[in-house]
Amino acid sequence: MNRNVAILALIVILAGGGYWYYSKSGAPDMNGAAKDAAGAASDAATAVTGAATEAAGTAAGAASDAATAVTGAATEAAGAAGAAASDAATAVTGAATEAATAVTGAATEAAGAVGAAASDMANLFDPANFDIDKVNAAIDSSTLDDATKTSLKSTLSAAKDNPDTLKAALEQIKQALGL
C-alpha cells in the first residue's frame, strides 16, 4: 500500500515538475499542446490526490485495527508480566532471606576465625609460649622485604636462649609485623 502511495506521489511530482519547467522555460509561444499537457498534469494531480487520500484513509483504518490489536496484546502481556513479577518477587525474597542467613553464619564463623588467629598471634609472641619455628614462619609469611626478614630472624636466633633479650626481640618482631 505504501508503494502505491509512493508511486502516486512520484507521478504528481513529475507532472508538477514538468509543468513548472515548461512554464519557466521561456518558450516564446505556448501552443495548445502545452496547455493540454498542463491540463492533463492538473487532472493527474487531482487523481493522485484522490488516490492518496483514499490510501491514507485505508492506512488509517489499518493502523487503527493494528492499534486495537496491540492494545489487547499489551493488556494481556501486562497481566502476565504482573503475575510473573509477583512470582519473581516472592522467589527473590526467599532467596534474599536464605542469602542473609548464610552470610550471617559465614560472618560469625569468620569473626571466630579472626579472633582465634589474633589469639594465636598474641600467644606466638609471648616469651612463655615461645616456638622459634612458628615465629620464623610468621616472619616468612609477612610482606616484609627479604633483608628485614633475615635481620629479624638473626635477632631472634641470637636472643632465643636469653629470656630478657628474647622478650625485646619478640617485641621488635611484633612492631615490624605491625601487630
mmCIF file of N, CA and C in Angstrom, residues 18-83:
data_model
loop_
_atom_site.group_PDB
_atom_site.id
_atom_site.type_symbol
_atom_site.label_atom_id
_atom_site.label_comp_id
_atom_site.label_asym_id
_atom_site.label_seq_id
_atom_site.Cartn_x
_atom_site.Cartn_y
_atom_site.Cartn_z
ATOM 1 N N GLY A 18 7.299 18.924 -14.536
ATOM 2 C CA GLY A 18 7.196 19.180 -15.981
ATOM 3 C C GLY A 18 6.445 20.463 -16.256
ATOM 4 N N TYR A 19 5.360 20.652 -15.563
ATOM 5 C CA TYR A 19 4.583 21.876 -15.744
ATOM 6 C C TYR A 19 5.424 23.091 -15.397
ATOM 7 N N TRP A 20 6.117 23.058 -14.301
ATOM 8 C CA TRP A 20 6.957 24.187 -13.882
ATOM 9 C C TRP A 20 8.057 24.448 -14.907
ATOM 10 N N TYR A 21 8.708 23.386 -15.375
ATOM 11 C CA TYR A 21 9.793 23.535 -16.343
ATOM 12 C C TYR A 21 9.295 24.211 -17.612
ATOM 13 N N TYR A 22 8.176 23.752 -18.147
ATOM 14 C CA TYR A 22 7.671 24.330 -19.397
ATOM 15 C C TYR A 22 7.158 25.747 -19.195
ATOM 16 N N SER A 23 6.624 26.032 -18.018
ATOM 17 C CA SER A 23 6.137 27.393 -17.800
ATOM 18 C C SER A 23 7.281 28.372 -17.570
ATOM 19 N N LYS A 24 8.405 27.914 -17.067
ATOM 20 C CA LYS A 24 9.549 28.780 -16.804
ATOM 21 C C LYS A 24 10.596 28.747 -17.916
ATOM 22 N N SER A 25 10.448 27.903 -18.877
ATOM 23 C CA SER A 25 11.480 27.748 -19.898
ATOM 24 C C SER A 25 11.562 28.933 -20.844
ATOM 25 N N GLY A 26 10.661 29.778 -20.803
ATOM 26 C CA GLY A 26 10.701 30.967 -21.636
ATOM 27 C C GLY A 26 10.366 30.667 -23.087
ATOM 28 N N ALA A 27 9.570 29.689 -23.313
ATOM 29 C CA ALA A 27 9.163 29.386 -24.686
ATOM 30 C C ALA A 27 8.383 30.581 -25.224
ATOM 31 N N PRO A 28 8.671 30.980 -26.463
ATOM 32 C CA PRO A 28 8.051 32.183 -26.996
ATOM 33 C C PRO A 28 6.538 32.098 -27.082
ATOM 34 N N ASP A 29 6.037 30.928 -27.330
ATOM 35 C CA ASP A 29 4.596 30.837 -27.508
ATOM 36 C C ASP A 29 4.135 29.505 -26.982
ATOM 37 N N MET A 30 3.184 29.549 -26.118
ATOM 38 C CA MET A 30 2.673 28.302 -25.563
ATOM 39 C C MET A 30 1.518 27.876 -26.438
ATOM 40 N N ASN A 31 1.687 26.763 -27.099
ATOM 41 C CA ASN A 31 0.621 26.332 -28.003
ATOM 42 C C ASN A 31 -0.398 25.469 -27.280
ATOM 43 N N GLY A 32 -1.311 24.984 -27.992
ATOM 44 C CA GLY A 32 -2.422 24.218 -27.424
ATOM 45 C C GLY A 32 -1.981 22.917 -26.791
ATOM 46 N N ALA A 33 -0.932 22.279 -27.335
ATOM 47 C CA ALA A 33 -0.462 21.006 -26.783
ATOM 48 C C ALA A 33 0.086 21.210 -25.382
ATOM 49 N N ALA A 34 0.806 22.318 -25.180
ATOM 50 C CA ALA A 34 1.355 22.602 -23.860
ATOM 51 C C ALA A 34 0.237 22.871 -22.871
ATOM 52 N N LYS A 35 -0.810 23.582 -23.356
ATOM 53 C CA LYS A 35 -1.947 23.842 -22.474
ATOM 54 C C LYS A 35 -2.650 22.545 -22.127
ATOM 55 N N ASP A 36 -2.735 21.649 -23.103
ATOM 56 C CA ASP A 36 -3.355 20.349 -22.844
ATOM 57 C C ASP A 36 -2.519 19.540 -21.841
ATOM 58 N N ALA A 37 -1.185 19.630 -21.989
ATOM 59 C CA ALA A 37 -0.301 18.908 -21.064
ATOM 60 C C ALA A 37 -0.461 19.444 -19.652
ATOM 61 N N ALA A 38 -0.571 20.763 -19.542
ATOM 62 C CA ALA A 38 -0.768 21.364 -18.227
ATOM 63 C C ALA A 38 -2.099 20.928 -17.640
ATOM 64 N N GLY A 39 -3.119 20.871 -18.474
ATOM 65 C CA GLY A 39 -4.433 20.403 -18.007
ATOM 66 C C GLY A 39 -4.369 18.951 -17.586
ATOM 67 N N ALA A 40 -3.654 18.137 -18.383
ATOM 68 C CA ALA A 40 -3.511 16.719 -18.046
ATOM 69 C C ALA A 40 -2.742 16.564 -16.736
ATOM 70 N N ALA A 41 -1.708 17.398 -16.563
ATOM 71 C CA ALA A 41 -0.942 17.343 -15.318
ATOM 72 C C ALA A 41 -1.822 17.718 -14.140
ATOM 73 N N SER A 42 -2.655 18.714 -14.324
ATOM 74 C CA SER A 42 -3.572 19.125 -13.268
ATOM 75 C C SER A 42 -4.557 18.012 -12.949
ATOM 76 N N ASP A 43 -5.084 17.378 -14.023
ATOM 77 C CA ASP A 43 -6.004 16.250 -13.819
ATOM 78 C C ASP A 43 -5.297 15.096 -13.106
ATOM 79 N N ALA A 44 -4.037 14.834 -13.510
ATOM 80 C CA ALA A 44 -3.276 13.754 -12.879
ATOM 81 C C ALA A 44 -3.035 14.068 -11.407
ATOM 82 N N ALA A 45 -2.734 15.337 -11.131
ATOM 83 C CA ALA A 45 -2.520 15.739 -9.744
ATOM 84 C C ALA A 45 -3.786 15.545 -8.924
ATOM 85 N N THR A 46 -4.918 15.884 -9.510
ATOM 86 C CA THR A 46 -6.194 15.696 -8.819
ATOM 87 C C THR A 46 -6.448 14.218 -8.569
ATOM 88 N N ALA A 47 -6.174 13.381 -9.585
ATOM 89 C CA ALA A 47 -6.384 11.939 -9.443
ATOM 90 C C ALA A 47 -5.445 11.364 -8.382
ATOM 91 N N VAL A 48 -4.188 11.825 -8.426
ATOM 92 C CA VAL A 48 -3.217 11.331 -7.450
ATOM 93 C C VAL A 48 -3.618 11.759 -6.048
ATOM 94 N N THR A 49 -4.082 12.987 -5.912
ATOM 95 C CA THR A 49 -4.522 13.472 -4.606
ATOM 96 C C THR A 49 -5.682 12.628 -4.088
ATOM 97 N N GLY A 50 -6.623 12.317 -4.973
ATOM 98 C CA GLY A 50 -7.758 11.472 -4.576
ATOM 99 C C GLY A 50 -7.297 10.089 -4.167
ATOM 100 N N ALA A 51 -6.375 9.511 -4.968
ATOM 101 C CA ALA A 51 -5.871 8.173 -4.650
ATOM 102 C C ALA A 51 -5.084 8.195 -3.340
ATOM 103 N N ALA A 52 -4.305 9.262 -3.156
ATOM 104 C CA ALA A 52 -3.531 9.374 -1.920
ATOM 105 C C ALA A 52 -4.451 9.511 -0.717
ATOM 106 N N THR A 53 -5.518 10.281 -0.865
ATOM 107 C CA THR A 53 -6.485 10.438 0.219
ATOM 108 C C THR A 53 -7.131 9.102 0.553
ATOM 109 N N GLU A 54 -7.503 8.361 -0.489
ATOM 110 C CA GLU A 54 -8.119 7.047 -0.277
ATOM 111 C C GLU A 54 -7.127 6.097 0.399
ATOM 112 N N ALA A 55 -5.871 6.110 -0.080
ATOM 113 C CA ALA A 55 -4.850 5.241 0.505
ATOM 114 C C ALA A 55 -4.584 5.625 1.959
ATOM 115 N N ALA A 56 -4.572 6.928 2.234
ATOM 116 C CA ALA A 56 -4.361 7.381 3.608
ATOM 117 C C ALA A 56 -5.500 6.922 4.508
ATOM 118 N N GLY A 57 -6.728 6.981 3.994
ATOM 119 C CA GLY A 57 -7.877 6.511 4.770
ATOM 120 C C GLY A 57 -7.772 5.024 5.061
ATOM 121 N N THR A 58 -7.375 4.252 4.049
ATOM 122 C CA THR A 58 -7.214 2.808 4.233
ATOM 123 C C THR A 58 -6.094 2.526 5.240
ATOM 124 N N ALA A 59 -4.995 3.269 5.105
ATOM 125 C CA ALA A 59 -3.876 3.081 6.029
ATOM 126 C C ALA A 59 -4.279 3.453 7.453
ATOM 127 N N ALA A 60 -5.061 4.521 7.596
ATOM 128 C CA ALA A 60 -5.520 4.927 8.927
ATOM 129 C C ALA A 60 -6.401 3.848 9.538
ATOM 130 N N GLY A 61 -7.269 3.251 8.726
ATOM 131 C CA GLY A 61 -8.118 2.164 9.223
ATOM 132 C C GLY A 61 -7.283 0.972 9.662
ATOM 133 N N ALA A 62 -6.283 0.625 8.838
ATOM 134 C CA ALA A 62 -5.414 -0.499 9.187
ATOM 135 C C ALA A 62 -4.617 -0.183 10.451
ATOM 136 N N ALA A 63 -4.152 1.058 10.567
ATOM 137 C CA ALA A 63 -3.406 1.456 11.760
ATOM 138 C C ALA A 63 -4.289 1.390 13.001
ATOM 139 N N SER A 64 -5.540 1.794 12.862
ATOM 140 C CA SER A 64 -6.476 1.736 13.986
ATOM 141 C C SER A 64 -6.702 0.293 14.419
ATOM 142 N N ASP A 65 -6.895 -0.595 13.424
ATOM 143 C CA ASP A 65 -7.078 -2.014 13.740
ATOM 144 C C ASP A 65 -5.831 -2.582 14.424
ATOM 145 N N ALA A 66 -4.668 -2.204 13.905
ATOM 146 C CA ALA A 66 -3.419 -2.689 14.496
ATOM 147 C C ALA A 66 -3.258 -2.161 15.917
ATOM 148 N N ALA A 67 -3.620 -0.895 16.131
ATOM 149 C CA ALA A 67 -3.516 -0.311 17.466
ATOM 150 C C ALA A 67 -4.428 -1.036 18.448
ATOM 151 N N THR A 68 -5.628 -1.383 17.996
ATOM 152 C CA THR A 68 -6.562 -2.125 18.845
ATOM 153 C C THR A 68 -5.978 -3.489 19.207
ATOM 154 N N ALA A 69 -5.408 -4.165 18.206
ATOM 155 C CA ALA A 69 -4.820 -5.479 18.457
ATOM 156 C C ALA A 69 -3.627 -5.366 19.409
ATOM 157 N N VAL A 70 -2.802 -4.354 19.200
ATOM 158 C CA VAL A 70 -1.630 -4.160 20.057
ATOM 159 C C VAL A 70 -2.058 -3.829 21.484
ATOM 160 N N THR A 71 -3.092 -3.010 21.628
ATOM 161 C CA THR A 71 -3.586 -2.664 22.959
ATOM 162 C C THR A 71 -4.054 -3.915 23.693
ATOM 163 N N GLY A 72 -4.789 -4.774 22.987
ATOM 164 C CA GLY A 72 -5.248 -6.022 23.602
ATOM 165 C C GLY A 72 -4.081 -6.904 24.008
ATOM 166 N N ALA A 73 -3.113 -7.030 23.109
ATOM 167 C CA ALA A 73 -1.945 -7.860 23.411
ATOM 168 C C ALA A 73 -1.147 -7.263 24.568
ATOM 169 N N ALA A 74 -1.034 -5.940 24.591
ATOM 170 C CA ALA A 74 -0.295 -5.283 25.672
ATOM 171 C C ALA A 74 -0.991 -5.489 27.012
ATOM 172 N N THR A 75 -2.323 -5.439 27.001
ATOM 173 C CA THR A 75 -3.075 -5.659 28.236
ATOM 174 C C THR A 75 -2.840 -7.075 28.754
ATOM 175 N N GLU A 76 -2.893 -8.053 27.840
ATOM 176 C CA GLU A 76 -2.641 -9.436 28.241
ATOM 177 C C GLU A 76 -1.209 -9.599 28.746
ATOM 178 N N ALA A 77 -0.262 -8.986 28.040
ATOM 179 C CA ALA A 77 1.145 -9.094 28.438
ATOM 180 C C ALA A 77 1.374 -8.437 29.793
ATOM 181 N N ALA A 78 0.704 -7.310 30.033
ATOM 182 C CA ALA A 78 0.852 -6.628 31.318
ATOM 183 C C ALA A 78 0.337 -7.509 32.453
ATOM 184 N N GLY A 79 -0.777 -8.179 32.212
ATOM 185 C CA GLY A 79 -1.307 -9.085 33.231
ATOM 186 C C GLY A 79 -0.346 -10.228 33.505
ATOM 187 N N ALA A 80 0.199 -10.803 32.429
ATOM 188 C CA ALA A 80 1.153 -11.898 32.592
ATOM 189 C C ALA A 80 2.426 -11.403 33.265
ATOM 190 N N ALA A 81 2.868 -10.206 32.894
ATOM 191 C CA ALA A 81 4.081 -9.643 33.497
ATOM 192 C C ALA A 81 3.862 -9.368 34.981
ATOM 193 N N GLY A 82 2.681 -8.896 35.326
ATOM 194 C CA GLY A 82 2.374 -8.643 36.733
ATOM 195 C C GLY A 82 2.433 -9.925 37.548
ATOM 196 N N ALA A 83 1.865 -10.994 37.000
ATOM 197 C CA ALA A 83 1.901 -12.274 37.695
ATOM 198 C C ALA A 83 3.335 -12.782 37.807
#
